[in-house]
Amino acid sequence: AQSVTQPDIHITVSEGASLELRCNYSYGATPYLFWYVQSPGQGLQLLLKYFSGDTLVQGIKGFEAEFKRSQSSFNLRKPSVHWSDAAEYFCAVGGTGGFKTIFGAGTRLFVKA
Amino acid sequence: KAGVTQTPRYLIKTRGQQVTLSCSPISGHRSVSWYQQTPGQGLQFLFEYFSETQRNKGNFPGRFSGRQFSNSRSEMNVSTLELGDSALYLCASSWDVGGEQYFGPGTRLTVT
């Protein structure tokens, strides 16, 4: 069965510190992997995507993610967090096979000054 | 290129009424998905349409229905509204089922 697990419900980091948000997935076909960000009261914005090729993908706002097939993971990273990064982050898996896109439960990021 | 638009943005309804929400996808996108988002349940998948056909469906009661038109615009309908239907309803469009999705700003539905 298709599933996405984001183990951390919320994370707090200091401004300027590095960030890593975890994501593990299970998918019955070739996976496409995504990270979305949602600011309060807003819709979801696509941060980055992985379809194939280089397993390290760059996204907007200085984010990157690494696809590790052996670990079924697609963790999101940022070297230096800004206060404006405080938001909720969703990992998602889609792909071939006609299956619906599956979203994780989300990780809320708090940034402290 | 214009993004995904949803109308109305805010809606207040009374229990027992019905409501129709509208979504216009990005030009050229043929897949439209609908999600319900609440603080307690997170992002819940409702259904997905591609070229006017429902391709995937979530675990919602039959009161929730949708359709897609030939121009890819989509509507979802909720009949006999319940208090628990209060939520942010998000629409997302993509080129194909399973591809990257682009979300609209959502419709905030409040049921009193």
PDB file of N, CA, C and O in Angstrom, chain A residues 22-93:
ATOM      1  N   ARG A  22      12.343  14.851   7.977  1.00  0.00           N
ATOM      2  CA  ARG A  22      12.383  13.467   7.499  1.00  0.00           C
ATOM      3  C   ARG A  22      11.102  13.051   6.791  1.00  0.00           C
ATOM      4  O   ARG A  22      10.008  13.492   7.161  1.00  0.00           O
ATOM      5  N   CYS A  23      11.280  12.177   5.815  1.00  0.00           N
ATOM      6  CA  CYS A  23      10.155  11.639   5.058  1.00  0.00           C
ATOM      7  C   CYS A  23      10.501  10.230   4.587  1.00  0.00           C
ATOM      8  O   CYS A  23      11.545  10.027   3.955  1.00  0.00           O
ATOM      9  N   ASN A  24       9.630   9.286   4.890  1.00  0.00           N
ATOM     10  CA  ASN A  24       9.767   7.924   4.375  1.00  0.00           C
ATOM     11  C   ASN A  24       8.498   7.560   3.617  1.00  0.00           C
ATOM     12  O   ASN A  24       7.405   7.963   4.004  1.00  0.00           O
ATOM     13  N   TYR A  25       8.655   6.783   2.569  1.00  0.00           N
ATOM     14  CA  TYR A  25       7.509   6.480   1.726  1.00  0.00           C
ATOM     15  C   TYR A  25       7.452   5.002   1.374  1.00  0.00           C
ATOM     16  O   TYR A  25       8.443   4.280   1.465  1.00  0.00           O
ATOM     17  N   SER A  26       6.264   4.604   0.958  1.00  0.00           N
ATOM     18  CA  SER A  26       6.051   3.277   0.390  1.00  0.00           C
ATOM     19  C   SER A  26       5.169   3.467  -0.830  1.00  0.00           C
ATOM     20  O   SER A  26       4.123   4.121  -0.730  1.00  0.00           O
ATOM     21  N   TYR A  27       5.616   2.949  -1.973  1.00  0.00           N
ATOM     22  CA  TYR A  27       4.856   3.188  -3.214  1.00  0.00           C
ATOM     23  C   TYR A  27       5.017   1.999  -4.133  1.00  0.00           C
ATOM     24  O   TYR A  27       6.112   1.472  -4.269  1.00  0.00           O
ATOM     25  N   GLY A  28       3.945   1.572  -4.768  1.00  0.00           N
ATOM     26  CA  GLY A  28       3.962   0.341  -5.552  1.00  0.00           C
ATOM     27  C   GLY A  28       4.416   0.483  -6.979  1.00  0.00           C
ATOM     28  O   GLY A  28       4.293  -0.465  -7.752  1.00  0.00           O
ATOM     29  N   ALA A  29       4.900   1.654  -7.354  1.00  0.00           N
ATOM     30  CA  ALA A  29       5.366   1.873  -8.721  1.00  0.00           C
ATOM     31  C   ALA A  29       6.541   2.843  -8.647  1.00  0.00           C
ATOM     32  O   ALA A  29       7.011   3.177  -7.568  1.00  0.00           O
ATOM     33  N   THR A  30       7.020   3.287  -9.776  1.00  0.00           N
ATOM     34  CA  THR A  30       8.112   4.265  -9.792  1.00  0.00           C
ATOM     35  C   THR A  30       7.650   5.540  -9.110  1.00  0.00           C
ATOM     36  O   THR A  30       6.679   6.148  -9.550  1.00  0.00           O
ATOM     37  N   PRO A  31       8.307   5.932  -8.013  1.00  0.00           N
ATOM     38  CA  PRO A  31       7.807   7.092  -7.261  1.00  0.00           C
ATOM     39  C   PRO A  31       8.272   8.429  -7.820  1.00  0.00           C
ATOM     40  O   PRO A  31       9.393   8.566  -8.293  1.00  0.00           O
ATOM     41  N   TYR A  32       7.365   9.368  -7.754  1.00  0.00           N
ATOM     42  CA  TYR A  32       7.714  10.772  -7.905  1.00  0.00           C
ATOM     43  C   TYR A  32       7.575  11.360  -6.507  1.00  0.00           C
ATOM     44  O   TYR A  32       6.577  11.119  -5.823  1.00  0.00           O
ATOM     45  N   LEU A  33       8.537  12.152  -6.092  1.00  0.00           N
ATOM     46  CA  LEU A  33       8.545  12.640  -4.715  1.00  0.00           C
ATOM     47  C   LEU A  33       8.511  14.160  -4.682  1.00  0.00           C
ATOM     48  O   LEU A  33       9.145  14.820  -5.520  1.00  0.00           O
ATOM     49  N   PHE A  34       7.791  14.677  -3.727  1.00  0.00           N
ATOM     50  CA  PHE A  34       7.569  16.117  -3.647  1.00  0.00           C
ATOM     51  C   PHE A  34       7.656  16.591  -2.198  1.00  0.00           C
ATOM     52  O   PHE A  34       7.349  15.860  -1.267  1.00  0.00           O
ATOM     53  N   TRP A  35       8.046  17.854  -2.050  1.00  0.00           N
ATOM     54  CA  TRP A  35       7.891  18.577  -0.798  1.00  0.00           C
ATOM     55  C   TRP A  35       7.097  19.849  -1.082  1.00  0.00           C
ATOM     56  O   TRP A  35       7.374  20.558  -2.054  1.00  0.00           O
ATOM     57  N   TYR A  36       6.110  20.085  -0.200  1.00  0.00           N
ATOM     58  CA  TYR A  36       5.282  21.285  -0.280  1.00  0.00           C
ATOM     59  C   TYR A  36       5.397  22.042   1.033  1.00  0.00           C
ATOM     60  O   TYR A  36       5.621  21.459   2.092  1.00  0.00           O
ATOM     61  N   VAL A  37       5.184  23.356   0.942  1.00  0.00           N
ATOM     62  CA  VAL A  37       5.161  24.176   2.149  1.00  0.00           C
ATOM     63  C   VAL A  37       3.841  24.931   2.202  1.00  0.00           C
ATOM     64  O   VAL A  37       3.314  25.364   1.166  1.00  0.00           O
ATOM     65  N   GLN A  38       3.307  25.052   3.404  1.00  0.00           N
ATOM     66  CA  GLN A  38       2.057  25.780   3.593  1.00  0.00           C
ATOM     67  C   GLN A  38       2.231  26.814   4.699  1.00  0.00           C
ATOM     68  O   GLN A  38       2.439  26.466   5.857  1.00  0.00           O
ATOM     69  N   SER A  39       2.143  28.061   4.330  1.00  0.00           N
ATOM     70  CA  SER A  39       2.152  29.130   5.321  1.00  0.00           C
ATOM     71  C   SER A  39       0.750  29.299   5.866  1.00  0.00           C
ATOM     72  O   SER A  39      -0.219  28.911   5.194  1.00  0.00           O
ATOM     73  N   PRO A  40       0.603  29.867   7.058  1.00  0.00           N
ATOM     74  CA  PRO A  40      -0.717  29.969   7.693  1.00  0.00           C
ATOM     75  C   PRO A  40      -1.779  30.590   6.786  1.00  0.00           C
ATOM     76  O   PRO A  40      -1.557  31.645   6.191  1.00  0.00           O
ATOM     77  N   GLY A  41      -2.902  29.898   6.654  1.00  0.00           N
ATOM     78  CA  GLY A  41      -4.016  30.405   5.869  1.00  0.00           C
ATOM     79  C   GLY A  41      -3.837  30.346   4.370  1.00  0.00           C
ATOM     80  O   GLY A  41      -4.681  30.854   3.621  1.00  0.00           O
ATOM     81  N   GLN A  42      -2.771  29.711   3.927  1.00  0.00           N
ATOM     82  CA  GLN A  42      -2.466  29.656   2.497  1.00  0.00           C
ATOM     83  C   GLN A  42      -2.621  28.248   1.947  1.00  0.00           C
ATOM     84  O   GLN A  42      -2.701  27.268   2.692  1.00  0.00           O
ATOM     85  N   GLY A  43      -2.633  28.182   0.605  1.00  0.00           N
ATOM     86  CA  GLY A  43      -2.591  26.877  -0.037  1.00  0.00           C
ATOM     87  C   GLY A  43      -1.176  26.321   0.027  1.00  0.00           C
ATOM     88  O   GLY A  43      -0.281  26.936   0.608  1.00  0.00           O
ATOM     89  N   LEU A  44      -0.972  25.147  -0.548  1.00  0.00           N
ATOM     90  CA  LEU A  44       0.334  24.516  -0.535  1.00  0.00           C
ATOM     91  C   LEU A  44       1.147  24.963  -1.746  1.00  0.00           C
ATOM     92  O   LEU A  44       0.623  25.049  -2.860  1.00  0.00           O
ATOM     93  N   GLN A  45       2.431  25.221  -1.509  1.00  0.00           N
ATOM     94  CA  GLN A  45       3.328  25.628  -2.576  1.00  0.00           C
ATOM     95  C   GLN A  45       4.381  24.546  -2.783  1.00  0.00           C
ATOM     96  O   GLN A  45       4.979  24.072  -1.813  1.00  0.00           O
ATOM     97  N   LEU A  46       4.626  24.186  -4.027  1.00  0.00           N
ATOM     98  CA  LEU A  46       5.625  23.169  -4.342  1.00  0.00           C
ATOM     99  C   LEU A  46       7.022  23.727  -4.095  1.00  0.00           C
ATOM    100  O   LEU A  46       7.403  24.752  -4.651  1.00  0.00           O
ATOM    101  N   LEU A  47       7.794  23.025  -3.232  1.00  0.00           N
ATOM    102  CA  LEU A  47       9.164  23.427  -2.934  1.00  0.00           C
ATOM    103  C   LEU A  47      10.147  22.780  -3.909  1.00  0.00           C
ATOM    104  O   LEU A  47      11.049  23.432  -4.407  1.00  0.00           O
ATOM    105  N   LEU A  48       9.976  21.492  -4.104  1.00  0.00           N
ATOM    106  CA  LEU A  48      10.858  20.765  -5.012  1.00  0.00           C
ATOM    107  C   LEU A  48      10.246  19.429  -5.359  1.00  0.00           C
ATOM    108  O   LEU A  48       9.273  19.005  -4.741  1.00  0.00           O
ATOM    109  N   LYS A  49      10.852  18.784  -6.377  1.00  0.00           N
ATOM    110  CA  LYS A  49      10.315  17.518  -6.862  1.00  0.00           C
ATOM    111  C   LYS A  49      11.458  16.636  -7.344  1.00  0.00           C
ATOM    112  O   LYS A  49      12.514  17.131  -7.777  1.00  0.00           O
ATOM    113  N   TYR A  50      11.231  15.329  -7.251  1.00  0.00           N
ATOM    114  CA  TYR A  50      12.160  14.352  -7.794  1.00  0.00           C
ATOM    115  C   TYR A  50      11.380  13.404  -8.689  1.00  0.00           C
ATOM    116  O   TYR A  50      10.414  12.770  -8.247  1.00  0.00           O
ATOM    117  N   PHE A  51      11.843  13.292  -9.942  1.00  0.00           N
ATOM    118  CA  PHE A  51      11.231  12.339 -10.859  1.00  0.00           C
ATOM    119  C   PHE A  51      12.222  11.220 -11.173  1.00  0.00           C
ATOM    120  O   PHE A  51      11.892  10.043 -11.153  1.00  0.00           O
ATOM    121  N   SER A  52      13.455  11.607 -11.513  1.00  0.00           N
ATOM    122  CA  SER A  52      14.490  10.627 -11.844  1.00  0.00           C
ATOM    123  C   SER A  52      15.813  11.367 -11.920  1.00  0.00           C
ATOM    124  O   SER A  52      15.870  12.594 -11.784  1.00  0.00           O
ATOM    125  N   GLY A  53      16.899  10.615 -12.137  1.00  0.00           N
ATOM    126  CA  GLY A  53      18.202  11.237 -12.323  1.00  0.00           C
ATOM    127  C   GLY A  53      18.899  11.535 -11.017  1.00  0.00           C
ATOM    128  O   GLY A  53      18.853  10.741 -10.074  1.00  0.00           O
ATOM    129  N   ASP A  54      19.558  12.686 -10.963  1.00  0.00           N
ATOM    130  CA  ASP A  54      20.332  13.075  -9.795  1.00  0.00           C
ATOM    131  C   ASP A  54      19.480  12.982  -8.530  1.00  0.00           C
ATOM    132  O   ASP A  54      18.388  13.554  -8.461  1.00  0.00           O
ATOM    133  N   THR A  55      19.993  12.281  -7.548  1.00  0.00           N
ATOM    134  CA  THR A  55      19.191  12.039  -6.338  1.00  0.00           C
ATOM    135  C   THR A  55      19.166  13.236  -5.394  1.00  0.00           C
ATOM    136  O   THR A  55      18.408  13.236  -4.425  1.00  0.00           O
ATOM    137  N   LEU A  56      19.987  14.236  -5.633  1.00  0.00           N
ATOM    138  CA  LEU A  56      19.965  15.459  -4.828  1.00  0.00           C
ATOM    139  C   LEU A  56      19.299  16.537  -5.676  1.00  0.00           C
ATOM    140  O   LEU A  56      19.799  16.904  -6.732  1.00  0.00           O
ATOM    141  N   VAL A  57      18.166  17.008  -5.213  1.00  0.00           N
ATOM    142  CA  VAL A  57      17.419  17.994  -5.987  1.00  0.00           C
ATOM    143  C   VAL A  57      17.360  19.315  -5.246  1.00  0.00           C
ATOM    144  O   VAL A  57      17.249  19.358  -4.021  1.00  0.00           O
ATOM    145  N   GLN A  58      17.439  20.369  -6.028  1.00  0.00           N
ATOM    146  CA  GLN A  58      17.381  21.716  -5.460  1.00  0.00           C
ATOM    147  C   GLN A  58      15.985  22.283  -5.662  1.00  0.00           C
ATOM    148  O   GLN A  58      15.325  22.017  -6.681  1.00  0.00           O
ATOM    149  N   GLY A  59      15.541  23.074  -4.716  1.00  0.00           N
ATOM    150  CA  GLY A  59      14.227  23.676  -4.830  1.00  0.00           C
ATOM    151  C   GLY A  59      14.283  25.176  -4.620  1.00  0.00           C
ATOM    152  O   GLY A  59      15.342  25.785  -4.640  1.00  0.00           O
ATOM    153  N   ILE A  60      13.133  25.736  -4.385  1.00  0.00           N
ATOM    154  CA  ILE A  60      13.054  27.167  -4.155  1.00  0.00           C
ATOM    155  C   ILE A  60      13.396  27.476  -2.702  1.00  0.00           C
ATOM    156  O   ILE A  60      13.432  26.574  -1.849  1.00  0.00           O
ATOM    157  N   LYS A  61      13.689  28.732  -2.433  1.00  0.00           N
ATOM    158  CA  LYS A  61      13.945  29.233  -1.085  1.00  0.00           C
ATOM    159  C   LYS A  61      15.151  28.564  -0.425  1.00  0.00           C
ATOM    160  O   LYS A  61      15.232  28.535   0.807  1.00  0.00           O
ATOM    161  N   GLY A  62      16.076  28.038  -1.212  1.00  0.00           N
ATOM    162  CA  GLY A  62      17.293  27.460  -0.659  1.00  0.00           C
ATOM    163  C   GLY A  62      17.159  26.048  -0.119  1.00  0.00           C
ATOM    164  O   GLY A  62      18.074  25.536   0.530  1.00  0.00           O
ATOM    165  N   PHE A  63      16.036  25.396  -0.356  1.00  0.00           N
ATOM    166  CA  PHE A  63      15.830  24.030   0.109  1.00  0.00           C
ATOM    167  C   PHE A  63      16.402  23.015  -0.884  1.00  0.00           C
ATOM    168  O   PHE A  63      16.460  23.260  -2.082  1.00  0.00           O
ATOM    169  N   GLU A  64      16.786  21.865  -0.352  1.00  0.00           N
ATOM    170  CA  GLU A  64      17.202  20.731  -1.167  1.00  0.00           C
ATOM    171  C   GLU A  64      16.690  19.453  -0.515  1.00  0.00           C
ATOM    172  O   GLU A  64      16.338  19.446   0.674  1.00  0.00           O
ATOM    173  N   ALA A  65      16.624  18.389  -1.294  1.00  0.00           N
ATOM    174  CA  ALA A  65      16.198  17.100  -0.758  1.00  0.00           C
ATOM    175  C   ALA A  65      16.993  16.008  -1.441  1.00  0.00           C
ATOM    176  O   ALA A  65      17.404  16.144  -2.597  1.00  0.00           O
ATOM    177  N   GLU A  66      17.204  14.933  -0.702  1.00  0.00           N
ATOM    178  CA  GLU A  66      17.971  13.814  -1.236  1.00  0.00           C
ATOM    179  C   GLU A  66      17.120  12.560  -1.250  1.00  0.00           C
ATOM    180  O   GLU A  66      16.555  12.158  -0.214  1.00  0.00           O
ATOM    181  N   PHE A  67      17.042  11.914  -2.393  1.00  0.00           N
ATOM    182  CA  PHE A  67      16.306  10.674  -2.561  1.00  0.00           C
ATOM    183  C   PHE A  67      17.244   9.506  -2.288  1.00  0.00           C
ATOM    184  O   PHE A  67      18.301   9.403  -2.907  1.00  0.00           O
ATOM    185  N   LYS A  68      16.863   8.663  -1.334  1.00  0.00           N
ATOM    186  CA  LYS A  68      17.648   7.471  -1.038  1.00  0.00           C
ATOM    187  C   LYS A  68      16.730   6.267  -1.215  1.00  0.00           C
ATOM    188  O   LYS A  68      15.920   5.943  -0.335  1.00  0.00           O
ATOM    189  N   ARG A  69      16.889   5.603  -2.353  1.00  0.00           N
ATOM    190  CA  ARG A  69      16.009   4.483  -2.679  1.00  0.00           C
ATOM    191  C   ARG A  69      16.134   3.349  -1.654  1.00  0.00           C
ATOM    192  O   ARG A  69      15.131   2.758  -1.254  1.00  0.00           O
ATOM    193  N   SER A  70      17.357   3.068  -1.213  1.00  0.00           N
ATOM    194  CA  SER A  70      17.577   1.941  -0.297  1.00  0.00           C
ATOM    195  C   SER A  70      16.888   2.159   1.042  1.00  0.00           C
ATOM    196  O   SER A  70      16.525   1.206   1.733  1.00  0.00           O
ATOM    197  N   GLN A  71      16.704   3.428   1.409  1.00  0.00           N
ATOM    198  CA  GLN A  71      16.052   3.746   2.682  1.00  0.00           C
ATOM    199  C   GLN A  71      14.617   4.218   2.487  1.00  0.00           C
ATOM    200  O   GLN A  71      13.947   4.550   3.463  1.00  0.00           O
ATOM    201  N   SER A  72      14.155   4.267   1.243  1.00  0.00           N
ATOM    202  CA  SER A  72      12.811   4.784   0.940  1.00  0.00           C
ATOM    203  C   SER A  72      12.593   6.125   1.627  1.00  0.00           C
ATOM    204  O   SER A  72      11.569   6.356   2.281  1.00  0.00           O
ATOM    205  N   SER A  73      13.587   7.001   1.476  1.00  0.00           N
ATOM    206  CA  SER A  73      13.495   8.297   2.155  1.00  0.00           C
ATOM    207  C   SER A  73      13.698   9.442   1.173  1.00  0.00           C
ATOM    208  O   SER A  73      14.298   9.285   0.104  1.00  0.00           O
ATOM    209  N   PHE A  74      13.187  10.576   1.572  1.00  0.00           N
ATOM    210  CA  PHE A  74      13.314  11.803   0.756  1.00  0.00           C
ATOM    211  C   PHE A  74      13.313  12.957   1.745  1.00  0.00           C
ATOM    212  O   PHE A  74      12.334  13.675   1.896  1.00  0.00           O
ATOM    213  N   ASN A  75      14.428  13.154   2.422  1.00  0.00           N
ATOM    214  CA  ASN A  75      14.537  14.157   3.478  1.00  0.00           C
ATOM    215  C   ASN A  75      14.822  15.539   2.921  1.00  0.00           C
ATOM    216  O   ASN A  75      15.600  15.707   1.981  1.00  0.00           O
ATOM    217  N   LEU A  76      14.205  16.513   3.523  1.00  0.00           N
ATOM    218  CA  LEU A  76      14.341  17.914   3.118  1.00  0.00           C
ATOM    219  C   LEU A  76      15.368  18.595   4.003  1.00  0.00           C
ATOM    220  O   LEU A  76      15.362  18.403   5.218  1.00  0.00           O
ATOM    221  N   ARG A  77      16.233  19.416   3.390  1.00  0.00           N
ATOM    222  CA  ARG A  77      17.291  20.086   4.149  1.00  0.00           C
ATOM    223  C   ARG A  77      17.402  21.549   3.749  1.00  0.00           C
ATOM    224  O   ARG A  77      17.046  21.940   2.620  1.00  0.00           O
ATOM    225  N   LYS A  78      17.903  22.316   4.712  1.00  0.00           N
ATOM    226  CA  LYS A  78      18.249  23.705   4.436  1.00  0.00           C
ATOM    227  C   LYS A  78      19.421  24.055   5.351  1.00  0.00           C
ATOM    228  O   LYS A  78      19.349  23.793   6.552  1.00  0.00           O
ATOM    229  N   PRO A  79      20.484  24.638   4.820  1.00  0.00           N
ATOM    230  CA  PRO A  79      21.673  24.874   5.641  1.00  0.00           C
ATOM    231  C   PRO A  79      21.497  25.963   6.692  1.00  0.00           C
ATOM    232  O   PRO A  79      22.117  25.894   7.754  1.00  0.00           O
ATOM    233  N   SER A  80      20.656  26.954   6.422  1.00  0.00           N
ATOM    234  CA  SER A  80      20.488  28.054   7.365  1.00  0.00           C
ATOM    235  C   SER A  80      19.049  28.532   7.311  1.00  0.00           C
ATOM    236  O   SER A  80      18.591  29.094   6.311  1.00  0.00           O
ATOM    237  N   VAL A  81      18.332  28.331   8.398  1.00  0.00           N
ATOM    238  CA  VAL A  81      16.905  28.632   8.432  1.00  0.00           C
ATOM    239  C   VAL A  81      16.660  30.108   8.732  1.00  0.00           C
ATOM    240  O   VAL A  81      17.340  30.719   9.562  1.00  0.00           O
ATOM    241  N   HIS A  82      15.676  30.663   8.059  1.00  0.00           N
ATOM    242  CA  HIS A  82      15.261  32.053   8.264  1.00  0.00           C
ATOM    243  C   HIS A  82      13.913  32.046   8.975  1.00  0.00           C
ATOM    244  O   HIS A  82      13.142  31.088   8.855  1.00  0.00           O
ATOM    245  N   TRP A  83      13.609  33.123   9.699  1.00  0.00           N
ATOM    246  CA  TRP A  83      12.346  33.169  10.438  1.00  0.00           C
ATOM    247  C   TRP A  83      11.147  32.959   9.505  1.00  0.00           C
ATOM    248  O   TRP A  83      10.122  32.402   9.892  1.00  0.00           O
ATOM    249  N   SER A  84      11.286  33.391   8.252  1.00  0.00           N
ATOM    250  CA  SER A  84      10.174  33.272   7.315  1.00  0.00           C
ATOM    251  C   SER A  84       9.927  31.832   6.866  1.00  0.00           C
ATOM    252  O   SER A  84       8.945  31.559   6.164  1.00  0.00           O
ATOM    253  N   ASP A  85      10.820  30.915   7.254  1.00  0.00           N
ATOM    254  CA  ASP A  85      10.617  29.511   6.904  1.00  0.00           C
ATOM    255  C   ASP A  85       9.619  28.823   7.825  1.00  0.00           C
ATOM    256  O   ASP A  85       9.240  27.670   7.570  1.00  0.00           O
ATOM    257  N   ALA A  86       9.214  29.493   8.899  1.00  0.00           N
ATOM    258  CA  ALA A  86       8.235  28.900   9.808  1.00  0.00           C
ATOM    259  C   ALA A  86       6.938  28.635   9.054  1.00  0.00           C
ATOM    260  O   ALA A  86       6.323  29.553   8.504  1.00  0.00           O
ATOM    261  N   ALA A  87       6.549  27.370   9.000  1.00  0.00           N
ATOM    262  CA  ALA A  87       5.400  26.960   8.191  1.00  0.00           C
ATOM    263  C   ALA A  87       5.188  25.468   8.422  1.00  0.00           C
ATOM    264  O   ALA A  87       5.884  24.846   9.235  1.00  0.00           O
ATOM    265  N   GLU A  88       4.241  24.901   7.695  1.00  0.00           N
ATOM    266  CA  GLU A  88       4.054  23.449   7.745  1.00  0.00           C
ATOM    267  C   GLU A  88       4.552  22.855   6.437  1.00  0.00           C
ATOM    268  O   GLU A  88       4.297  23.399   5.362  1.00  0.00           O
ATOM    269  N   TYR A  89       5.262  21.760   6.549  1.00  0.00           N
ATOM    270  CA  TYR A  89       5.895  21.125   5.401  1.00  0.00           C
ATOM    271  C   TYR A  89       5.305  19.738   5.186  1.00  0.00           C
ATOM    272  O   TYR A  89       5.209  18.944   6.123  1.00  0.00           O
ATOM    273  N   PHE A  90       4.942  19.471   3.938  1.00  0.00           N
ATOM    274  CA  PHE A  90       4.336  18.196   3.593  1.00  0.00           C
ATOM    275  C   PHE A  90       5.190  17.469   2.566  1.00  0.00           C
ATOM    276  O   PHE A  90       5.567  18.045   1.536  1.00  0.00           O
ATOM    277  N   CYS A  91       5.449  16.214   2.830  1.00  0.00           N
ATOM    278  CA  CYS A  91       6.097  15.338   1.867  1.00  0.00           C
ATOM    279  C   CYS A  91       4.998  14.571   1.134  1.00  0.00           C
ATOM    280  O   CYS A  91       3.960  14.237   1.735  1.00  0.00           O
ATOM    281  N   ALA A  92       5.200  14.296  -0.149  1.00  0.00           N
ATOM    282  CA  ALA A  92       4.174  13.586  -0.922  1.00  0.00           C
ATOM    283  C   ALA A  92       4.836  12.654  -1.929  1.00  0.00           C
ATOM    284  O   ALA A  92       5.942  12.922  -2.405  1.00  0.00           O
ATOM    285  N   VAL A  93       4.142  11.578  -2.237  1.00  0.00           N
ATOM    286  CA  VAL A  93       4.618  10.651  -3.261  1.00  0.00           C
ATOM    287  C   VAL A  93       3.529  10.417  -4.283  1.00  0.00           C
ATOM    288  O   VAL A  93       2.370  10.216  -3.947  1.00  0.00           O
TER     289      VAL A  93
END
